[in-house]
Amino acid sequence: MKPEDFELFSTLVKQRSGLVLTAEKSYLLESRLFPVARKHNMKSLEDMAQALRAKREEALMFDITEAMTTNESFFFRDQKPFTLFQKTLLPHLLTARAGKKQIRIWSAAASSGQEAYSLAMICVEEAAKLQGWKVEIIGTDLSREMVARAKGGIYSQFEVQRGLPVAHLVKYFQQIAGDKWQIKDNIRQMVQFREGNLLTDFGVVGPFDVVFCRNVLIYFDLPTKTRVLATISGMMPTDGFLILGGAETVLGVSDKFKVVPGEHGLYMGASCDVSLISGARG
Amino acid sequence: MKTCLIVDDSRVIRKVARQIFEAIGYACEEAEDGRKALDACTAKLPDFVLLDWNMPVLNGLEFLRALRLLPGGDKPNVVFCTTENDLSHIQEALGAGANEYIMKPFDADIIRGKLEQLGLIES
């Protein structure tokens, strides 16, 4: 790909999604953009770049952004954040929110829905403790295609085996074809999915007690990270929980959150007493 | 070193699985049918069994039922790894005492994921 074409595509994707594509990612750009070019009846990425320069057509810009921001996801990805949610955050919230008996959870950059559904499964596992409570789980993603997939809750045989214990497969899925499995209605009804862009229109209204925003910030430059964290912070009570990906942190990025010592990837509002959480675990 | 018994009538599958388990740090043994696997378990119980379903002589399910009756036979973690991919087979396997279930085709990520869930390796 010509450097000026790479520049054009990466600038567009950065403007619309915040995703920063460095030159070493150009192979990824090529492999993902060829299908877009084909869809728009163009022979090459060069043609597509030219078309884009001539006319900034929305449908084309939408497809390019969508193709570049689609990420792989699996159930109970990394496992630890989910154990943390089940064993530490949920018990804490059961006390802290005992007055209103309501917990709101946001899976930001929900992709095809596995994270949000994993959280829903945990809530069903803990149903006895949550009796009489209202639990809302909302997943957002900037990709229209991903939101539609997430809503459908249909996954391939490969996807339902990555990270998902077989006991959960048996309990929470129905087999709809040989190698296709769909999340059962009782779980699907617990989760709402919407289009939302972390840079512009989040697509949701706070406050959220728990926000999962994993493996998104890594793609943003520093000012964008700071801005996104500030907006998320505005949608959370100070004692709410933010969970970031393993390679992400608020340190040096945002003063709205502070680290919960001893819990990798867990953050709370800057003015909150985090010893409530870390202290309880000794 | 933890031990893994790989039971499959396909030499190719045994080889692929062996590479994955050795990379994780298991010492591997192989068996090409349920009878040979049961003989191996009677001699010495492994920590882990990766188990095909459809095999000559003694199939995976028959092997599993016999294994669970051996002294200490409840201890090994047994994970089916089979092309049988319908719910009824999965339920039958779990009912017979399987700890996990993998539907072929599989890759190293799926195996690692199952081992993490069983608490055998760190995520």
PDB file of N, CA, C and O in Angstrom, chain A residues 5-43:
ATOM      1  N   ASP A   5      -1.871   6.412   0.941  1.00  0.00           N
ATOM      2  CA  ASP A   5      -3.150   5.722   1.083  1.00  0.00           C
ATOM      3  C   ASP A   5      -3.320   5.214   2.522  1.00  0.00           C
ATOM      4  O   ASP A   5      -4.396   5.309   3.115  1.00  0.00           O
ATOM      5  N   PHE A   6      -2.223   4.664   3.057  1.00  0.00           N
ATOM      6  CA  PHE A   6      -2.267   4.218   4.451  1.00  0.00           C
ATOM      7  C   PHE A   6      -2.651   5.381   5.362  1.00  0.00           C
ATOM      8  O   PHE A   6      -3.500   5.258   6.242  1.00  0.00           O
ATOM      9  N   GLU A   7      -2.020   6.527   5.101  1.00  0.00           N
ATOM     10  CA  GLU A   7      -2.284   7.749   5.870  1.00  0.00           C
ATOM     11  C   GLU A   7      -3.764   8.132   5.802  1.00  0.00           C
ATOM     12  O   GLU A   7      -4.390   8.452   6.813  1.00  0.00           O
ATOM     13  N   LEU A   8      -4.308   8.038   4.601  1.00  0.00           N
ATOM     14  CA  LEU A   8      -5.716   8.399   4.400  1.00  0.00           C
ATOM     15  C   LEU A   8      -6.645   7.495   5.214  1.00  0.00           C
ATOM     16  O   LEU A   8      -7.524   7.959   5.940  1.00  0.00           O
ATOM     17  N   PHE A   9      -6.431   6.168   5.081  1.00  0.00           N
ATOM     18  CA  PHE A   9      -7.303   5.224   5.786  1.00  0.00           C
ATOM     19  C   PHE A   9      -7.135   5.343   7.300  1.00  0.00           C
ATOM     20  O   PHE A   9      -8.099   5.338   8.051  1.00  0.00           O
ATOM     21  N   SER A  10      -5.877   5.429   7.749  1.00  0.00           N
ATOM     22  CA  SER A  10      -5.657   5.454   9.190  1.00  0.00           C
ATOM     23  C   SER A  10      -6.191   6.748   9.812  1.00  0.00           C
ATOM     24  O   SER A  10      -6.698   6.739  10.925  1.00  0.00           O
ATOM     25  N   THR A  11      -6.123   7.857   9.071  1.00  0.00           N
ATOM     26  CA  THR A  11      -6.676   9.114   9.589  1.00  0.00           C
ATOM     27  C   THR A  11      -8.195   9.015   9.723  1.00  0.00           C
ATOM     28  O   THR A  11      -8.766   9.435  10.729  1.00  0.00           O
ATOM     29  N   LEU A  12      -8.808   8.437   8.711  1.00  0.00           N
ATOM     30  CA  LEU A  12     -10.266   8.260   8.758  1.00  0.00           C
ATOM     31  C   LEU A  12     -10.674   7.411   9.962  1.00  0.00           C
ATOM     32  O   LEU A  12     -11.577   7.768  10.727  1.00  0.00           O
ATOM     33  N   VAL A  13      -9.988   6.256  10.129  1.00  0.00           N
ATOM     34  CA  VAL A  13     -10.332   5.343  11.215  1.00  0.00           C
ATOM     35  C   VAL A  13     -10.089   6.015  12.570  1.00  0.00           C
ATOM     36  O   VAL A  13     -10.880   5.885  13.501  1.00  0.00           O
ATOM     37  N   LYS A  14      -9.003   6.774  12.660  1.00  0.00           N
ATOM     38  CA  LYS A  14      -8.690   7.480  13.910  1.00  0.00           C
ATOM     39  C   LYS A  14      -9.780   8.503  14.245  1.00  0.00           C
ATOM     40  O   LYS A  14     -10.259   8.586  15.380  1.00  0.00           O
ATOM     41  N   GLN A  15     -10.193   9.273  13.233  1.00  0.00           N
ATOM     42  CA  GLN A  15     -11.226  10.294  13.461  1.00  0.00           C
ATOM     43  C   GLN A  15     -12.526   9.677  13.949  1.00  0.00           C
ATOM     44  O   GLN A  15     -13.181  10.200  14.827  1.00  0.00           O
ATOM     45  N   ARG A  16     -12.879   8.548  13.346  1.00  0.00           N
ATOM     46  CA  ARG A  16     -14.210   8.002  13.614  1.00  0.00           C
ATOM     47  C   ARG A  16     -14.262   7.058  14.793  1.00  0.00           C
ATOM     48  O   ARG A  16     -15.311   6.885  15.401  1.00  0.00           O
ATOM     49  N   SER A  17     -13.143   6.406  15.110  1.00  0.00           N
ATOM     50  CA  SER A  17     -13.186   5.408  16.189  1.00  0.00           C
ATOM     51  C   SER A  17     -12.160   5.656  17.280  1.00  0.00           C
ATOM     52  O   SER A  17     -12.253   5.086  18.360  1.00  0.00           O
ATOM     53  N   GLY A  18     -11.166   6.476  17.001  1.00  0.00           N
ATOM     54  CA  GLY A  18     -10.106   6.690  17.984  1.00  0.00           C
ATOM     55  C   GLY A  18      -8.985   5.685  17.833  1.00  0.00           C
ATOM     56  O   GLY A  18      -7.922   5.816  18.435  1.00  0.00           O
ATOM     57  N   LEU A  19      -9.226   4.637  17.043  1.00  0.00           N
ATOM     58  CA  LEU A  19      -8.229   3.592  16.851  1.00  0.00           C
ATOM     59  C   LEU A  19      -6.990   4.142  16.140  1.00  0.00           C
ATOM     60  O   LEU A  19      -7.096   4.744  15.076  1.00  0.00           O
ATOM     61  N   VAL A  20      -5.828   3.952  16.767  1.00  0.00           N
ATOM     62  CA  VAL A  20      -4.583   4.431  16.169  1.00  0.00           C
ATOM     63  C   VAL A  20      -3.907   3.276  15.440  1.00  0.00           C
ATOM     64  O   VAL A  20      -3.551   2.264  16.049  1.00  0.00           O
ATOM     65  N   LEU A  21      -3.768   3.408  14.136  1.00  0.00           N
ATOM     66  CA  LEU A  21      -3.127   2.350  13.345  1.00  0.00           C
ATOM     67  C   LEU A  21      -1.709   2.777  13.013  1.00  0.00           C
ATOM     68  O   LEU A  21      -1.496   3.775  12.330  1.00  0.00           O
ATOM     69  N   THR A  22      -0.741   2.033  13.516  1.00  0.00           N
ATOM     70  CA  THR A  22       0.644   2.367  13.199  1.00  0.00           C
ATOM     71  C   THR A  22       1.058   1.652  11.917  1.00  0.00           C
ATOM     72  O   THR A  22       0.387   0.718  11.483  1.00  0.00           O
ATOM     73  N   ALA A  23       2.157   2.118  11.326  1.00  0.00           N
ATOM     74  CA  ALA A  23       2.568   1.601  10.019  1.00  0.00           C
ATOM     75  C   ALA A  23       2.771   0.083  10.024  1.00  0.00           C
ATOM     76  O   ALA A  23       2.486  -0.584   9.029  1.00  0.00           O
ATOM     77  N   GLU A  24       3.226  -0.465  11.165  1.00  0.00           N
ATOM     78  CA  GLU A  24       3.438  -1.923  11.171  1.00  0.00           C
ATOM     79  C   GLU A  24       2.125  -2.699  11.130  1.00  0.00           C
ATOM     80  O   GLU A  24       2.104  -3.904  10.953  1.00  0.00           O
ATOM     81  N   LYS A  25       0.998  -1.987  11.316  1.00  0.00           N
ATOM     82  CA  LYS A  25      -0.307  -2.643  11.205  1.00  0.00           C
ATOM     83  C   LYS A  25      -0.838  -2.612   9.779  1.00  0.00           C
ATOM     84  O   LYS A  25      -1.978  -2.963   9.532  1.00  0.00           O
ATOM     85  N   SER A  26      -0.012  -2.185   8.818  1.00  0.00           N
ATOM     86  CA  SER A  26      -0.556  -1.988   7.478  1.00  0.00           C
ATOM     87  C   SER A  26      -0.988  -3.310   6.844  1.00  0.00           C
ATOM     88  O   SER A  26      -1.923  -3.352   6.062  1.00  0.00           O
ATOM     89  N   TYR A  27      -0.338  -4.433   7.233  1.00  0.00           N
ATOM     90  CA  TYR A  27      -0.785  -5.739   6.713  1.00  0.00           C
ATOM     91  C   TYR A  27      -2.210  -6.046   7.151  1.00  0.00           C
ATOM     92  O   TYR A  27      -3.027  -6.578   6.412  1.00  0.00           O
ATOM     93  N   LEU A  28      -2.511  -5.654   8.413  1.00  0.00           N
ATOM     94  CA  LEU A  28      -3.848  -5.885   8.970  1.00  0.00           C
ATOM     95  C   LEU A  28      -4.872  -5.040   8.215  1.00  0.00           C
ATOM     96  O   LEU A  28      -5.953  -5.503   7.855  1.00  0.00           O
ATOM     97  N   LEU A  29      -4.465  -3.814   7.967  1.00  0.00           N
ATOM     98  CA  LEU A  29      -5.313  -2.887   7.228  1.00  0.00           C
ATOM     99  C   LEU A  29      -5.641  -3.475   5.858  1.00  0.00           C
ATOM    100  O   LEU A  29      -6.786  -3.513   5.429  1.00  0.00           O
ATOM    101  N   GLU A  30      -4.606  -3.979   5.178  1.00  0.00           N
ATOM    102  CA  GLU A  30      -4.824  -4.526   3.837  1.00  0.00           C
ATOM    103  C   GLU A  30      -5.775  -5.715   3.863  1.00  0.00           C
ATOM    104  O   GLU A  30      -6.737  -5.772   3.104  1.00  0.00           O
ATOM    105  N   SER A  31      -5.519  -6.668   4.774  1.00  0.00           N
ATOM    106  CA  SER A  31      -6.335  -7.885   4.767  1.00  0.00           C
ATOM    107  C   SER A  31      -7.787  -7.582   5.136  1.00  0.00           C
ATOM    108  O   SER A  31      -8.698  -8.238   4.672  1.00  0.00           O
ATOM    109  N   ARG A  32      -7.991  -6.563   5.952  1.00  0.00           N
ATOM    110  CA  ARG A  32      -9.363  -6.258   6.355  1.00  0.00           C
ATOM    111  C   ARG A  32     -10.087  -5.346   5.365  1.00  0.00           C
ATOM    112  O   ARG A  32     -11.313  -5.329   5.324  1.00  0.00           O
ATOM    113  N   LEU A  33      -9.313  -4.569   4.621  1.00  0.00           N
ATOM    114  CA  LEU A  33      -9.976  -3.615   3.723  1.00  0.00           C
ATOM    115  C   LEU A  33     -10.274  -4.173   2.337  1.00  0.00           C
ATOM    116  O   LEU A  33     -11.127  -3.653   1.633  1.00  0.00           O
ATOM    117  N   PHE A  34      -9.582  -5.241   1.945  1.00  0.00           N
ATOM    118  CA  PHE A  34      -9.877  -5.835   0.635  1.00  0.00           C
ATOM    119  C   PHE A  34     -11.349  -6.209   0.490  1.00  0.00           C
ATOM    120  O   PHE A  34     -11.981  -5.876  -0.514  1.00  0.00           O
ATOM    121  N   PRO A  35     -11.939  -6.904   1.493  1.00  0.00           N
ATOM    122  CA  PRO A  35     -13.367  -7.238   1.364  1.00  0.00           C
ATOM    123  C   PRO A  35     -14.260  -5.993   1.233  1.00  0.00           C
ATOM    124  O   PRO A  35     -15.274  -6.028   0.545  1.00  0.00           O
ATOM    125  N   VAL A  36     -13.868  -4.903   1.883  1.00  0.00           N
ATOM    126  CA  VAL A  36     -14.653  -3.665   1.786  1.00  0.00           C
ATOM    127  C   VAL A  36     -14.581  -3.119   0.358  1.00  0.00           C
ATOM    128  O   VAL A  36     -15.590  -2.727  -0.227  1.00  0.00           O
ATOM    129  N   ALA A  37     -13.367  -3.140  -0.203  1.00  0.00           N
ATOM    130  CA  ALA A  37     -13.189  -2.670  -1.577  1.00  0.00           C
ATOM    131  C   ALA A  37     -14.053  -3.486  -2.535  1.00  0.00           C
ATOM    132  O   ALA A  37     -14.745  -2.943  -3.399  1.00  0.00           O
ATOM    133  N   ARG A  38     -14.013  -4.811  -2.327  1.00  0.00           N
ATOM    134  CA  ARG A  38     -14.793  -5.687  -3.193  1.00  0.00           C
ATOM    135  C   ARG A  38     -16.280  -5.366  -3.085  1.00  0.00           C
ATOM    136  O   ARG A  38     -16.979  -5.265  -4.088  1.00  0.00           O
ATOM    137  N   LYS A  39     -16.742  -5.181  -1.846  1.00  0.00           N
ATOM    138  CA  LYS A  39     -18.151  -4.890  -1.612  1.00  0.00           C
ATOM    139  C   LYS A  39     -18.583  -3.621  -2.351  1.00  0.00           C
ATOM    140  O   LYS A  39     -19.702  -3.528  -2.836  1.00  0.00           O
ATOM    141  N   HIS A  40     -17.675  -2.659  -2.440  1.00  0.00           N
ATOM    142  CA  HIS A  40     -18.012  -1.391  -3.101  1.00  0.00           C
ATOM    143  C   HIS A  40     -17.567  -1.367  -4.573  1.00  0.00           C
ATOM    144  O   HIS A  40     -17.406  -0.300  -5.157  1.00  0.00           O
ATOM    145  N   ASN A  41     -17.357  -2.582  -5.116  1.00  0.00           N
ATOM    146  CA  ASN A  41     -17.005  -2.733  -6.531  1.00  0.00           C
ATOM    147  C   ASN A  41     -15.736  -1.984  -6.934  1.00  0.00           C
ATOM    148  O   ASN A  41     -15.685  -1.341  -7.976  1.00  0.00           O
ATOM    149  N   MET A  42     -14.733  -2.070  -6.095  1.00  0.00           N
ATOM    150  CA  MET A  42     -13.458  -1.462  -6.447  1.00  0.00           C
ATOM    151  C   MET A  42     -12.410  -2.561  -6.542  1.00  0.00           C
ATOM    152  O   MET A  42     -12.451  -3.527  -5.795  1.00  0.00           O
ATOM    153  N   LYS A  43     -11.476  -2.367  -7.452  1.00  0.00           N
ATOM    154  CA  LYS A  43     -10.524  -3.442  -7.736  1.00  0.00           C
ATOM    155  C   LYS A  43      -9.382  -3.489  -6.737  1.00  0.00           C
ATOM    156  O   LYS A  43      -8.793  -4.526  -6.500  1.00  0.00           O
TER     157      LYS A  43
END
